[in-house]
């Protein structure tokens, strides 16, 4: 029984909020890879792969995110290490997966061309996944919902500027429930997390909505080990 | 570059709150193992070891906790997976450590006989540790402090029954700062987390303090993946 009998993989749960719902409402989507070999051949699985000896865990997660989506994450954070004994149908194969979750910007996600093996699927509507990846996605959604009220994660789904309606729709997509627009507007403005850019969204409406940007001077960094804040590309 | 070039270890940061401070106040202690080989020979390190193929991550953590202290944890939770490239002075050695943190009961901790290689050290007073274990202990303390206000973790440091003063001392030991006794008593009683046992602590005082127990009907379980609550032995 040596350490070499247990393999180490790094996987990523990558979320984007796209306006594909009724009336253009935002919904969460995630990229998955269709497995081409057993076990679970033909089922969708989380992007990822073995950890290379020359990269740290976060770099490995960012690398598979880039390989899968062509993008850099807006938010990247370690979720959990999954190391149960019954994760694979193949008893001889023992893999511990260190899972990261990430968010990417909707304006970048909409430009994706799906690879033959990679597809974007709606988070609310997933088919059964390979291994224990259903549990992993559920846990990532739970973490995302818990973090939304006290961290900057919602902003990482949006572009540089956004309307308050767009911000509310990201919250609604994550929480899976509608929010009162007037209350949300009031809380968002009172939070100091958004700054009025002084410009409005172009369009044919009589009174186009104001555009805001994220107030990056706020300390909304998450608990992470010293020297290791969640990777953010803003 | 194969997965076998990266080794996987499971380590544990184990806390006990012992009445060793001024006036018998509680302080946090943790068991450490003195390394007998390079690198970092002679320095203290966290208990742990390689993950066995026949055990899951939590079982591995509980096993090294038991090997080191002879005890079962009152609270056991995954902390973080540390996988940076510069963790070891030996560049050929690449180890990813999945770290669990745990609490054990003071009444059990005080019965320990120190092994030649294992000693209990005061958390507030640690010497430089092997590898990046200083960072790991700091992060575990941070997590413990963050969790104390909304979870049952403080109770896992105490026996089946305790006084409110003892409970307050555990909070003070964890937070590293004194708390107003009257306010603490009021909040603890209002929280519903403690139940009066109807008995008092025996002693020669005129009016011995009441004994309480933890209200285990409360849902104070922490966020953990479905089916995997932090291991608790109550």
PDB file of C-alpha atoms in Angstrom, chain B residues 195-201 209-213:
ATOM      1  CA  UNK B 195     -30.294  23.318  28.184  1.00  0.00           C
ATOM      2  CA  UNK B 196     -30.260  23.638  31.982  1.00  0.00           C
ATOM      3  CA  UNK B 197     -29.720  20.176  33.441  1.00  0.00           C
ATOM      4  CA  UNK B 198     -31.321  21.162  36.725  1.00  0.00           C
ATOM      5  CA  UNK B 199     -28.144  20.267  38.634  1.00  0.00           C
ATOM      6  CA  UNK B 200     -25.260  22.348  39.853  1.00  0.00           C
ATOM      7  CA  UNK B 201     -21.505  21.931  39.839  1.00  0.00           C
ATOM      8  CA  UNK B 209     -23.035  27.427  39.200  1.00  0.00           C
ATOM      9  CA  UNK B 210     -25.683  25.605  37.146  1.00  0.00           C
ATOM     10  CA  UNK B 211     -24.708  22.845  34.766  1.00  0.00           C
ATOM     11  CA  UNK B 212     -25.914  22.918  31.149  1.00  0.00           C
ATOM     12  CA  UNK B 213     -25.797  20.549  28.227  1.00  0.00           C
TER      13      UNK B 213
END
